[in-house]
PDB file of C-alpha atoms in Angstrom:
ATOM      1  CA  UNK X 136     -96.612  12.949-154.728  1.00 93.00           C
ATOM      2  CA  UNK X 137     -96.040   9.957-152.472  1.00 96.00           C
ATOM      3  CA  UNK X 138     -92.840   8.034-153.300  1.00 98.00           C
ATOM      4  CA  UNK X 139     -91.747   4.784-151.650  1.00 98.00           C
ATOM      5  CA  UNK X 140     -88.241   3.390-152.123  1.00 98.00           C
ATOM      6  CA  UNK X 141     -87.501  -0.282-151.435  1.00 98.00           C
ATOM      7  CA  UNK X 142     -83.900  -0.608-150.275  1.00 98.00           C
ATOM      8  CA  UNK X 143     -81.790   1.637-148.065  1.00 97.00           C
ATOM      9  CA  UNK X 144     -78.380   0.945-149.556  1.00 97.00           C
ATOM     10  CA  UNK X 145     -76.196   3.409-151.418  1.00 97.00           C
ATOM     11  CA  UNK X 146     -78.561   3.546-154.409  1.00 97.00           C
ATOM     12  CA  UNK X 147     -81.726   3.870-152.316  1.00 98.00           C
ATOM     13  CA  UNK X 148     -80.386   6.633-150.065  1.00 98.00           C
ATOM     14  CA  UNK X 149     -78.910   8.563-152.995  1.00 98.00           C
ATOM     15  CA  UNK X 150     -82.240   8.270-154.799  1.00 98.00           C
ATOM     16  CA  UNK X 151     -84.029   9.638-151.722  1.00 98.00           C
ATOM     17  CA  UNK X 152     -81.651  12.607-151.511  1.00 98.00           C
ATOM     18  CA  UNK X 153     -82.078  13.367-155.221  1.00 98.00           C
ATOM     19  CA  UNK X 154     -85.864  13.247-154.964  1.00 98.00           C
ATOM     20  CA  UNK X 155     -85.767  15.489-151.901  1.00 98.00           C
ATOM     21  CA  UNK X 156     -83.634  17.992-153.823  1.00 97.00           C
ATOM     22  CA  UNK X 157     -86.350  17.979-156.528  1.00 97.00           C
ATOM     23  CA  UNK X 158     -89.060  18.801-153.980  1.00 96.00           C
ATOM     24  CA  UNK X 159     -90.370  15.344-153.050  1.00 96.00           C
ATOM     25  CA  UNK X 160     -90.591  13.631-149.647  1.00 94.00           C
ATOM     26  CA  UNK X 161     -89.766   9.963-150.293  1.00 97.00           C
ATOM     27  CA  UNK X 162     -89.908   7.203-147.696  1.00 98.00           C
ATOM     28  CA  UNK X 163     -87.243   4.488-147.673  1.00 98.00           C
ATOM     29  CA  UNK X 164     -87.903   0.903-146.551  1.00 98.00           C
ATOM     30  CA  UNK X 165     -84.861  -1.217-145.674  1.00 98.00           C
ATOM     31  CA  UNK X 166     -84.927  -4.943-144.844  1.00 97.00           C
ATOM     32  CA  UNK X 167     -81.956  -4.828-142.445  1.00 96.00           C
ATOM     33  CA  UNK X 168     -82.897  -4.077-138.858  1.00 95.00           C
ATOM     34  CA  UNK X 169     -79.971  -1.682-138.495  1.00 94.00           C
ATOM     35  CA  UNK X 170     -77.737   0.051-141.021  1.00 92.00           C
ATOM     36  CA  UNK X 171     -74.088  -0.481-140.143  1.00 91.00           C
ATOM     37  CA  UNK X 172     -70.828   0.541-141.882  1.00 92.00           C
ATOM     38  CA  UNK X 173     -70.097  -2.834-143.488  1.00 90.00           C
ATOM     39  CA  UNK X 174     -68.181  -3.647-146.644  1.00 91.00           C
ATOM     40  CA  UNK X 175     -64.762  -2.951-148.100  1.00 93.00           C
ATOM     41  CA  UNK X 176     -63.367  -0.535-150.684  1.00 95.00           C
ATOM     42  CA  UNK X 177     -65.222   0.713-153.754  1.00 96.00           C
ATOM     43  CA  UNK X 178     -64.492   3.334-156.409  1.00 97.00           C
ATOM     44  CA  UNK X 179     -66.720   6.233-157.380  1.00 98.00           C
ATOM     45  CA  UNK X 180     -66.083   7.376-160.946  1.00 98.00           C
ATOM     46  CA  UNK X 181     -66.314  11.080-161.870  1.00 98.00           C
ATOM     47  CA  UNK X 182     -69.894  10.871-163.174  1.00 97.00           C
ATOM     48  CA  UNK X 183     -71.001   9.406-159.827  1.00 97.00           C
ATOM     49  CA  UNK X 184     -69.039  12.005-157.864  1.00 98.00           C
ATOM     50  CA  UNK X 185     -70.769  14.692-159.920  1.00 98.00           C
ATOM     51  CA  UNK X 186     -74.183  13.540-158.665  1.00 97.00           C
ATOM     52  CA  UNK X 187     -73.067  13.584-155.036  1.00 98.00           C
ATOM     53  CA  UNK X 188     -71.443  16.992-155.508  1.00 98.00           C
ATOM     54  CA  UNK X 189     -74.671  18.391-156.938  1.00 97.00           C
ATOM     55  CA  UNK X 190     -76.403  17.114-153.807  1.00 98.00           C
ATOM     56  CA  UNK X 191     -74.045  19.278-151.747  1.00 98.00           C
ATOM     57  CA  UNK X 192     -71.972  16.338-150.470  1.00 98.00           C
ATOM     58  CA  UNK X 193     -68.628  17.140-152.122  1.00 98.00           C
ATOM     59  CA  UNK X 194     -66.974  18.219-148.879  1.00 97.00           C
ATOM     60  CA  UNK X 195     -68.244  15.279-146.858  1.00 97.00           C
ATOM     61  CA  UNK X 196     -67.130  12.844-149.557  1.00 97.00           C
ATOM     62  CA  UNK X 197     -63.644  14.381-149.803  1.00 97.00           C
ATOM     63  CA  UNK X 198     -63.225  13.994-146.035  1.00 96.00           C
ATOM     64  CA  UNK X 199     -63.747  10.190-146.077  1.00 96.00           C
ATOM     65  CA  UNK X 200     -62.240   9.186-149.439  1.00 97.00           C
ATOM     66  CA  UNK X 201     -58.975   9.275-151.398  1.00 96.00           C
ATOM     67  CA  UNK X 202     -58.712  10.498-155.015  1.00 96.00           C
ATOM     68  CA  UNK X 203     -56.601   8.033-157.034  1.00 96.00           C
ATOM     69  CA  UNK X 204     -54.567   9.681-159.794  1.00 95.00           C
ATOM     70  CA  UNK X 205     -53.401   6.627-161.742  1.00 96.00           C
ATOM     71  CA  UNK X 206     -54.567   3.167-162.827  1.00 96.00           C
ATOM     72  CA  UNK X 207     -51.844   0.660-163.642  1.00 95.00           C
ATOM     73  CA  UNK X 208     -52.206  -2.751-165.261  1.00 93.00           C
ATOM     74  CA  UNK X 209     -49.488  -5.328-164.609  1.00 91.00           C
ATOM     75  CA  UNK X 210     -48.920  -8.882-165.730  1.00 87.00           C
ATOM     76  CA  UNK X 211     -48.863 -11.849-163.373  1.00 81.00           C
ATOM     77  CA  UNK X 212     -45.225 -11.184-162.457  1.00 80.00           C
ATOM     78  CA  UNK X 213     -45.862  -7.498-161.673  1.00 81.00           C
ATOM     79  CA  UNK X 214     -44.311  -6.014-164.815  1.00 87.00           C
ATOM     80  CA  UNK X 215     -46.181  -2.894-166.023  1.00 90.00           C
ATOM     81  CA  UNK X 216     -48.379  -3.253-169.104  1.00 92.00           C
ATOM     82  CA  UNK X 217     -50.417  -0.043-169.260  1.00 93.00           C
ATOM     83  CA  UNK X 218     -51.027   3.071-167.176  1.00 95.00           C
ATOM     84  CA  UNK X 219     -53.598   5.830-167.446  1.00 96.00           C
ATOM     85  CA  UNK X 220     -54.553   8.876-165.395  1.00 97.00           C
ATOM     86  CA  UNK X 221     -57.809   9.106-163.464  1.00 97.00           C
ATOM     87  CA  UNK X 222     -60.232  11.773-162.319  1.00 97.00           C
ATOM     88  CA  UNK X 223     -59.021  15.353-162.396  1.00 97.00           C
ATOM     89  CA  UNK X 224     -55.626  14.252-163.724  1.00 95.00           C
ATOM     90  CA  UNK X 225     -57.405  12.721-166.741  1.00 97.00           C
ATOM     91  CA  UNK X 226     -59.253  15.949-167.500  1.00 97.00           C
ATOM     92  CA  UNK X 227     -62.590  15.304-165.794  1.00 97.00           C
ATOM     93  CA  UNK X 228     -64.319  18.114-163.932  1.00 97.00           C
ATOM     94  CA  UNK X 229     -64.770  15.888-160.893  1.00 97.00           C
ATOM     95  CA  UNK X 230     -62.337  13.551-159.107  1.00 97.00           C
ATOM     96  CA  UNK X 231     -62.535   9.805-158.859  1.00 98.00           C
ATOM     97  CA  UNK X 232     -62.656   8.530-155.275  1.00 98.00           C
ATOM     98  CA  UNK X 233     -61.621   5.306-153.559  1.00 97.00           C
ATOM     99  CA  UNK X 234     -63.645   4.947-150.366  1.00 97.00           C
ATOM    100  CA  UNK X 235     -64.701   2.408-147.764  1.00 96.00           C
ATOM    101  CA  UNK X 236     -68.245   1.396-148.665  1.00 96.00           C
ATOM    102  CA  UNK X 237     -69.385   1.537-145.050  1.00 96.00           C
ATOM    103  CA  UNK X 238     -68.187   5.112-144.612  1.00 96.00           C
ATOM    104  CA  UNK X 239     -69.985   6.190-147.787  1.00 98.00           C
ATOM    105  CA  UNK X 240     -73.167   4.483-146.608  1.00 98.00           C
ATOM    106  CA  UNK X 241     -73.032   6.194-143.206  1.00 97.00           C
ATOM    107  CA  UNK X 242     -72.395   9.560-144.883  1.00 98.00           C
ATOM    108  CA  UNK X 243     -75.507   9.154-147.033  1.00 98.00           C
ATOM    109  CA  UNK X 244     -77.546   7.954-144.051  1.00 97.00           C
ATOM    110  CA  UNK X 245     -76.596  11.043-142.052  1.00 97.00           C
ATOM    111  CA  UNK X 246     -77.620  13.273-144.961  1.00 98.00           C
ATOM    112  CA  UNK X 247     -81.003  11.529-145.256  1.00 98.00           C
ATOM    113  CA  UNK X 248     -81.669  11.916-141.538  1.00 97.00           C
ATOM    114  CA  UNK X 249     -80.611  15.565-141.609  1.00 97.00           C
ATOM    115  CA  UNK X 250     -82.579  16.583-144.702  1.00 98.00           C
ATOM    116  CA  UNK X 251     -85.591  14.294-144.740  1.00 97.00           C
ATOM    117  CA  UNK X 252     -85.883  13.553-141.021  1.00 95.00           C
ATOM    118  CA  UNK X 253     -85.510  10.257-139.142  1.00 89.00           C
ATOM    119  CA  UNK X 254     -89.064   9.188-140.003  1.00 93.00           C
ATOM    120  CA  UNK X 255     -88.173   9.002-143.700  1.00 96.00           C
ATOM    121  CA  UNK X 256     -86.262   5.714-143.245  1.00 97.00           C
ATOM    122  CA  UNK X 257     -87.857   2.537-141.903  1.00 97.00           C
ATOM    123  CA  UNK X 258     -85.584  -0.417-141.143  1.00 97.00           C
ATOM    124  CA  UNK X 259     -86.526  -4.048-140.571  1.00 97.00           C
ATOM    125  CA  UNK X 260     -89.128  -3.967-143.356  1.00 97.00           C
ATOM    126  CA  UNK X 261     -88.832  -6.888-145.753  1.00 98.00           C
ATOM    127  CA  UNK X 262     -90.547  -6.243-149.081  1.00 98.00           C
ATOM    128  CA  UNK X 263     -93.013  -8.948-150.153  1.00 98.00           C
ATOM    129  CA  UNK X 264     -94.999  -7.703-153.138  1.00 98.00           C
ATOM    130  CA  UNK X 265     -96.818  -4.765-154.672  1.00 98.00           C
ATOM    131  CA  UNK X 266    -100.151  -4.289-156.407  1.00 97.00           C
ATOM    132  CA  UNK X 267    -101.698  -1.560-158.515  1.00 96.00           C
ATOM    133  CA  UNK X 268    -104.626   0.320-157.012  1.00 95.00           C
ATOM    134  CA  UNK X 269    -107.042   2.838-158.426  1.00 93.00           C
ATOM    135  CA  UNK X 270    -104.921   5.685-157.044  1.00 93.00           C
ATOM    136  CA  UNK X 271    -101.386   4.345-157.301  1.00 96.00           C
ATOM    137  CA  UNK X 272     -99.418   1.399-155.956  1.00 98.00           C
ATOM    138  CA  UNK X 273     -99.637  -0.528-152.680  1.00 98.00           C
ATOM    139  CA  UNK X 274     -96.503  -2.139-151.256  1.00 98.00           C
ATOM    140  CA  UNK X 275     -96.612  -5.017-148.775  1.00 98.00           C
ATOM    141  CA  UNK X 276     -93.828  -5.553-146.241  1.00 98.00           C
ATOM    142  CA  UNK X 277     -93.167  -7.771-143.238  1.00 98.00           C
ATOM    143  CA  UNK X 278     -91.866  -6.204-140.045  1.00 97.00           C
ATOM    144  CA  UNK X 279     -88.862  -8.395-139.255  1.00 96.00           C
ATOM    145  CA  UNK X 280     -89.007  -7.577-135.544  1.00 94.00           C
ATOM    146  CA  UNK X 281     -92.677  -8.368-134.899  1.00 96.00           C
ATOM    147  CA  UNK X 282     -93.519 -10.496-137.923  1.00 97.00           C
ATOM    148  CA  UNK X 283     -96.583  -8.367-138.621  1.00 97.00           C
ATOM    149  CA  UNK X 284     -97.537  -7.200-142.117  1.00 98.00           C
ATOM    150  CA  UNK X 285     -97.050  -3.550-143.093  1.00 98.00           C
ATOM    151  CA  UNK X 286     -98.851  -1.901-145.997  1.00 98.00           C
ATOM    152  CA  UNK X 287     -97.941   1.433-147.586  1.00 97.00           C
ATOM    153  CA  UNK X 288     -99.716   3.245-150.397  1.00 97.00           C
ATOM    154  CA  UNK X 289     -97.795   5.492-152.783  1.00 97.00           C
ATOM    155  CA  UNK X 290     -98.016   7.096-156.180  1.00 97.00           C
ATOM    156  CA  UNK X 291     -94.615   5.734-157.215  1.00 97.00           C
ATOM    157  CA  UNK X 292     -92.678   2.672-156.022  1.00 98.00           C
ATOM    158  CA  UNK X 293     -88.925   2.514-156.724  1.00 98.00           C
ATOM    159  CA  UNK X 294     -86.980  -0.723-156.376  1.00 97.00           C
ATOM    160  CA  UNK X 295     -83.419  -0.198-155.094  1.00 97.00           C
ATOM    161  CA  UNK X 296     -83.123  -3.625-153.509  1.00 96.00           C
ATOM    162  CA  UNK X 297     -80.065  -5.010-155.272  1.00 93.00           C
ATOM    163  CA  UNK X 298     -79.254  -7.498-157.988  1.00 90.00           C
ATOM    164  CA  UNK X 299     -81.715 -10.033-156.546  1.00 92.00           C
ATOM    165  CA  UNK X 300     -84.416  -7.349-156.440  1.00 95.00           C
ATOM    166  CA  UNK X 301     -87.843  -8.622-155.372  1.00 96.00           C
ATOM    167  CA  UNK X 302     -89.432  -5.575-156.994  1.00 97.00           C
ATOM    168  CA  UNK X 303     -87.787  -6.365-160.339  1.00 96.00           C
ATOM    169  CA  UNK X 304     -88.718 -10.035-160.056  1.00 95.00           C
ATOM    170  CA  UNK X 305     -92.403  -9.097-159.862  1.00 96.00           C
ATOM    171  CA  UNK X 306     -92.111  -6.649-162.755  1.00 95.00           C
ATOM    172  CA  UNK X 307     -90.278  -9.202-164.949  1.00 95.00           C
ATOM    173  CA  UNK X 308     -91.247 -12.667-163.676  1.00 94.00           C
ATOM    174  CA  UNK X 309     -89.881 -14.446-166.751  1.00 94.00           C
ATOM    175  CA  UNK X 310     -86.422 -12.912-166.519  1.00 91.00           C
ATOM    176  CA  UNK X 311     -85.022 -15.459-164.081  1.00 87.00           C
ATOM    177  CA  UNK X 312     -82.100 -15.055-161.671  1.00 85.00           C
ATOM    178  CA  UNK X 313     -78.878 -13.236-162.473  1.00 84.00           C
ATOM    179  CA  UNK X 314     -76.096 -14.877-164.470  1.00 83.00           C
ATOM    180  CA  UNK X 315     -73.103 -15.936-162.389  1.00 83.00           C
ATOM    181  CA  UNK X 316     -69.779 -15.845-164.220  1.00 81.00           C
ATOM    182  CA  UNK X 317     -68.225 -18.529-161.986  1.00 82.00           C
ATOM    183  CA  UNK X 318     -65.777 -16.130-160.297  1.00 83.00           C
ATOM    184  CA  UNK X 319     -65.429 -15.694-156.549  1.00 83.00           C
ATOM    185  CA  UNK X 320     -63.845 -12.549-155.166  1.00 84.00           C
ATOM    186  CA  UNK X 321     -61.913 -12.626-151.905  1.00 87.00           C
ATOM    187  CA  UNK X 322     -62.005  -9.006-150.739  1.00 89.00           C
ATOM    188  CA  UNK X 323     -60.492  -7.356-147.710  1.00 91.00           C
ATOM    189  CA  UNK X 324     -58.967  -4.277-146.130  1.00 92.00           C
ATOM    190  CA  UNK X 325     -55.719  -4.294-144.190  1.00 91.00           C
ATOM    191  CA  UNK X 326     -53.013  -1.926-142.995  1.00 90.00           C
ATOM    192  CA  UNK X 327     -50.118  -2.018-145.440  1.00 88.00           C
ATOM    193  CA  UNK X 328     -47.072   0.050-146.434  1.00 87.00           C
ATOM    194  CA  UNK X 329     -47.935   2.771-148.925  1.00 83.00           C
ATOM    195  CA  UNK X 330     -48.585   1.405-152.405  1.00 84.00           C
ATOM    196  CA  UNK X 331     -46.530   3.183-155.097  1.00 86.00           C
ATOM    197  CA  UNK X 332     -47.300   6.923-154.785  1.00 87.00           C
ATOM    198  CA  UNK X 333     -50.223   6.380-152.389  1.00 89.00           C
ATOM    199  CA  UNK X 334     -52.745   7.394-155.064  1.00 92.00           C
ATOM    200  CA  UNK X 335     -52.621   4.435-157.453  1.00 94.00           C
ATOM    201  CA  UNK X 336     -54.951   1.577-158.344  1.00 96.00           C
ATOM    202  CA  UNK X 337     -53.035  -1.555-159.351  1.00 94.00           C
ATOM    203  CA  UNK X 338     -54.469  -4.469-161.333  1.00 93.00           C
ATOM    204  CA  UNK X 339     -52.284  -7.576-161.744  1.00 91.00           C
ATOM    205  CA  UNK X 340     -53.224 -10.484-163.984  1.00 86.00           C
ATOM    206  CA  UNK X 341     -56.258  -9.625-166.020  1.00 69.00           C
ATOM    207  CA  UNK X 342     -58.452 -12.507-167.105  1.00 69.00           C
ATOM    208  CA  UNK X 343     -61.640 -13.120-165.051  1.00 63.00           C
ATOM    209  CA  UNK X 344     -60.789 -15.575-162.332  1.00 68.00           C
ATOM    210  CA  UNK X 345     -57.074 -14.751-162.252  1.00 82.00           C
ATOM    211  CA  UNK X 346     -56.749 -11.159-161.134  1.00 88.00           C
ATOM    212  CA  UNK X 347     -55.519  -9.175-158.140  1.00 91.00           C
ATOM    213  CA  UNK X 348     -56.520  -5.549-157.452  1.00 93.00           C
ATOM    214  CA  UNK X 349     -55.222  -3.216-154.741  1.00 94.00           C
ATOM    215  CA  UNK X 350     -55.666   0.460-153.883  1.00 96.00           C
ATOM    216  CA  UNK X 351     -55.552   2.644-150.752  1.00 95.00           C
ATOM    217  CA  UNK X 352     -58.743   3.982-149.186  1.00 95.00           C
ATOM    218  CA  UNK X 353     -57.148   5.832-146.252  1.00 91.00           C
ATOM    219  CA  UNK X 354     -53.840   7.648-145.809  1.00 88.00           C
ATOM    220  CA  UNK X 355     -51.326   6.583-143.127  1.00 85.00           C
ATOM    221  CA  UNK X 356     -52.196   8.016-139.727  1.00 79.00           C
ATOM    222  CA  UNK X 357     -48.575   9.030-139.185  1.00 78.00           C
ATOM    223  CA  UNK X 358     -45.726   9.997-141.503  1.00 78.00           C
ATOM    224  CA  UNK X 359     -44.217   6.837-142.927  1.00 78.00           C
ATOM    225  CA  UNK X 360     -46.955   4.695-141.367  1.00 85.00           C
ATOM    226  CA  UNK X 361     -49.194   2.113-142.982  1.00 89.00           C
ATOM    227  CA  UNK X 362     -52.150   3.033-145.179  1.00 90.00           C
ATOM    228  CA  UNK X 363     -55.503   1.250-145.228  1.00 92.00           C
ATOM    229  CA  UNK X 364     -55.366  -0.873-148.383  1.00 94.00           C
ATOM    230  CA  UNK X 365     -58.294  -2.496-150.147  1.00 95.00           C
ATOM    231  CA  UNK X 366     -57.467  -5.714-152.007  1.00 93.00           C
ATOM    232  CA  UNK X 367     -59.397  -8.092-154.247  1.00 91.00           C
ATOM    233  CA  UNK X 368     -58.394 -11.581-155.375  1.00 90.00           C
ATOM    234  CA  UNK X 369     -60.505 -13.162-158.117  1.00 87.00           C
ATOM    235  CA  UNK X 370     -60.570 -16.958-158.404  1.00 83.00           C
ATOM    236  CA  UNK X 371     -62.673 -18.909-160.891  1.00 80.00           C
ATOM    237  CA  UNK X 372     -64.456 -21.735-159.076  1.00 74.00           C
ATOM    238  CA  UNK X 373     -67.107 -22.898-161.506  1.00 67.00           C
ATOM    239  CA  UNK X 374     -68.466 -22.504-164.996  1.00 70.00           C
ATOM    240  CA  UNK X 375     -70.820 -19.562-165.604  1.00 67.00           C
ATOM    241  CA  UNK X 376     -74.364 -20.375-164.517  1.00 64.00           C
ATOM    242  CA  UNK X 377     -77.710 -18.972-163.534  1.00 63.00           C
ATOM    243  CA  UNK X 378     -79.250 -18.943-160.125  1.00 58.00           C
ATOM    244  CA  UNK X 379     -78.306 -18.926-156.458  1.00 53.00           C
ATOM    245  CA  UNK X 380     -75.449 -21.395-156.928  1.00 51.00           C
ATOM    246  CA  UNK X 381     -73.080 -18.434-156.972  1.00 51.00           C
ATOM    247  CA  UNK X 382     -73.497 -18.178-153.176  1.00 54.00           C
ATOM    248  CA  UNK X 383     -73.521 -21.891-152.431  1.00 47.00           C
ATOM    249  CA  UNK X 384     -69.828 -22.780-152.720  1.00 48.00           C
ATOM    250  CA  UNK X 385     -68.344 -23.722-149.370  1.00 44.00           C
ATOM    251  CA  UNK X 386     -65.946 -21.277-147.770  1.00 45.00           C
ATOM    252  CA  UNK X 387     -63.664 -24.244-147.178  1.00 47.00           C
ATOM    253  CA  UNK X 388     -62.751 -23.928-150.869  1.00 49.00           C
ATOM    254  CA  UNK X 389     -60.560 -20.907-150.324  1.00 50.00           C
ATOM    255  CA  UNK X 390     -57.551 -19.967-152.422  1.00 45.00           C
ATOM    256  CA  UNK X 391     -54.228 -21.424-151.339  1.00 41.00           C
ATOM    257  CA  UNK X 392     -53.047 -19.598-148.179  1.00 37.00           C
ATOM    258  CA  UNK X 393     -49.809 -18.489-149.837  1.00 44.00           C
ATOM    259  CA  UNK X 394     -49.807 -16.153-152.816  1.00 47.00           C
ATOM    260  CA  UNK X 395     -47.796 -13.281-154.140  1.00 52.00           C
ATOM    261  CA  UNK X 396     -48.345 -10.852-156.976  1.00 40.00           C
ATOM    262  CA  UNK X 397     -44.744  -9.893-157.591  1.00 43.00           C
ATOM    263  CA  UNK X 398     -43.259  -6.425-157.516  1.00 47.00           C
ATOM    264  CA  UNK X 399     -44.762  -3.328-159.109  1.00 48.00           C
ATOM    265  CA  UNK X 400     -42.147  -0.584-159.333  1.00 45.00           C
ATOM    266  CA  UNK X 401     -40.647  -1.305-155.971  1.00 40.00           C
ATOM    267  CA  UNK X 402     -43.797  -2.223-154.046  1.00 46.00           C
ATOM    268  CA  UNK X 403     -44.111  -5.890-153.163  1.00 45.00           C
ATOM    269  CA  UNK X 404     -47.175  -7.609-151.716  1.00 46.00           C
ATOM    270  CA  UNK X 405     -46.992 -11.066-150.242  1.00 42.00           C
ATOM    271  CA  UNK X 406     -49.293 -13.362-148.332  1.00 40.00           C
ATOM    272  CA  UNK X 407     -47.805 -16.280-146.459  1.00 35.00           C
ATOM    273  CA  UNK X 408     -49.284 -18.877-144.105  1.00 35.00           C
ATOM    274  CA  UNK X 409     -47.676 -17.085-141.136  1.00 36.00           C
ATOM    275  CA  UNK X 410     -48.823 -13.580-142.071  1.00 35.00           C
ATOM    276  CA  UNK X 411     -51.580 -11.940-140.019  1.00 35.00           C
ATOM    277  CA  UNK X 412     -54.995 -12.076-141.577  1.00 43.00           C
ATOM    278  CA  UNK X 413     -56.542  -8.900-142.948  1.00 45.00           C
ATOM    279  CA  UNK X 414     -58.546  -6.794-140.510  1.00 48.00           C
ATOM    280  CA  UNK X 415     -61.692  -7.437-142.552  1.00 49.00           C
ATOM    281  CA  UNK X 416     -62.415  -9.901-145.352  1.00 50.00           C
ATOM    282  CA  UNK X 417     -65.417 -11.105-147.316  1.00 54.00           C
ATOM    283  CA  UNK X 418     -65.983 -13.733-149.953  1.00 54.00           C
ATOM    284  CA  UNK X 419     -68.379 -12.658-152.698  1.00 59.00           C
ATOM    285  CA  UNK X 420     -69.453 -13.887-156.099  1.00 53.00           C
ATOM    286  CA  UNK X 421     -69.754 -11.862-159.282  1.00 53.00           C
ATOM    287  CA  UNK X 422     -72.788 -11.853-161.503  1.00 52.00           C
ATOM    288  CA  UNK X 423     -74.289  -9.870-164.345  1.00 48.00           C
ATOM    289  CA  UNK X 424     -77.778  -8.517-164.849  1.00 50.00           C
ATOM    290  CA  UNK X 425     -78.799  -7.277-168.302  1.00 45.00           C
ATOM    291  CA  UNK X 426     -81.444  -4.601-168.884  1.00 47.00           C
ATOM    292  CA  UNK X 427     -84.914  -6.128-169.046  1.00 46.00           C
ATOM    293  CA  UNK X 428     -85.730  -7.117-172.592  1.00 39.00           C
ATOM    294  CA  UNK X 429     -82.159  -6.592-173.799  1.00 36.00           C
ATOM    295  CA  UNK X 430     -80.812  -8.665-176.650  1.00 29.00           C
ATOM    296  CA  UNK X 431     -77.708 -10.799-176.356  1.00 28.00           C
ATOM    297  CA  UNK X 432     -75.677  -8.044-177.981  1.00 28.00           C
ATOM    298  CA  UNK X 433     -76.627  -5.440-175.397  1.00 28.00           C
ATOM    299  CA  UNK X 434     -74.100  -4.565-172.688  1.00 31.00           C
ATOM    300  CA  UNK X 435     -74.556  -5.887-169.182  1.00 31.00           C
ATOM    301  CA  UNK X 436     -73.157  -4.340-166.022  1.00 32.00           C
ATOM    302  CA  UNK X 437     -70.997  -6.481-163.788  1.00 34.00           C
ATOM    303  CA  UNK X 438     -72.098  -6.356-160.176  1.00 35.00           C
ATOM    304  CA  UNK X 439     -70.649  -7.827-156.962  1.00 37.00           C
ATOM    305  CA  UNK X 440     -73.956  -8.994-155.471  1.00 35.00           C
ATOM    306  CA  UNK X 441     -74.987  -9.999-152.003  1.00 32.00           C
ATOM    307  CA  UNK X 442     -74.901 -12.157-150.023  1.00 34.00           C
ATOM    308  CA  UNK X 443     -71.239 -11.876-149.110  1.00 34.00           C
ATOM    309  CA  UNK X 444     -69.972 -14.321-146.505  1.00 30.00           C
ATOM    310  CA  UNK X 445     -67.522 -12.995-143.931  1.00 30.00           C
ATOM    311  CA  UNK X 446     -64.599 -15.231-143.018  1.00 27.00           C
ATOM    312  CA  UNK X 447     -62.018 -14.856-140.265  1.00 23.00           C
TER     313      UNK X 447
END
């Protein structure tokens, strides 16, 4: 069976590895000309780690990620409100992992190249449309380097091209764009003194548009040194809306340059106008996409979509 996957992100590459494990030889088509280790920190919950472990990637994942043991909620002044254990400490059979998105992506890319071969992934191919044929499905792409059209026939076409999926838009043309909840997320990674026990996720604030999140994604390189900390600052900038407006707010409308989240059990984070900027930062928007045909009462999954605009 011929399987084509549109999108070479984390979902697309994991899908390709799962299909290969089931005996298929999928081909992945990615719009970006090159796949690079971009992004900031993300968390993989135990059910996601289980899938990667069953693909034989447990060791590789453990070598690039940290397993948080505790999630703590704090109020705006840093006082604790609630704590709960995570991963193995909470009784799951698999750990939870905090990991740099770029490192996870590169790990999956290496596995695809090793197991499926380098010819299984084609970069610089921008998906345009698909059509049903008498024997399957035909996908149309544009080669972003040459501008020439590329056509591929398959028995199955899988869309893994993100929240603004072009494949989904053709399948459900009346659905419209994703809902934006009006919240912008300033996200970054920076070297910082160890946070609490070095295995904690901290959430301060709580309501959408007024929340700070921090957790380590890499241990200190030396004893007593600084860990690599992922941080997220949510700021509400507009009322919830549909459409591409979620990416149209000027980066000049940043949060005030000075903020602090108080003290959480002895660990204090501050940001002042004279402090060095994080080593990497992005400004994203948050949006939700409900299952096609879902009623208003059905749950939606919150997603930090692209594009994300980098700022220095």
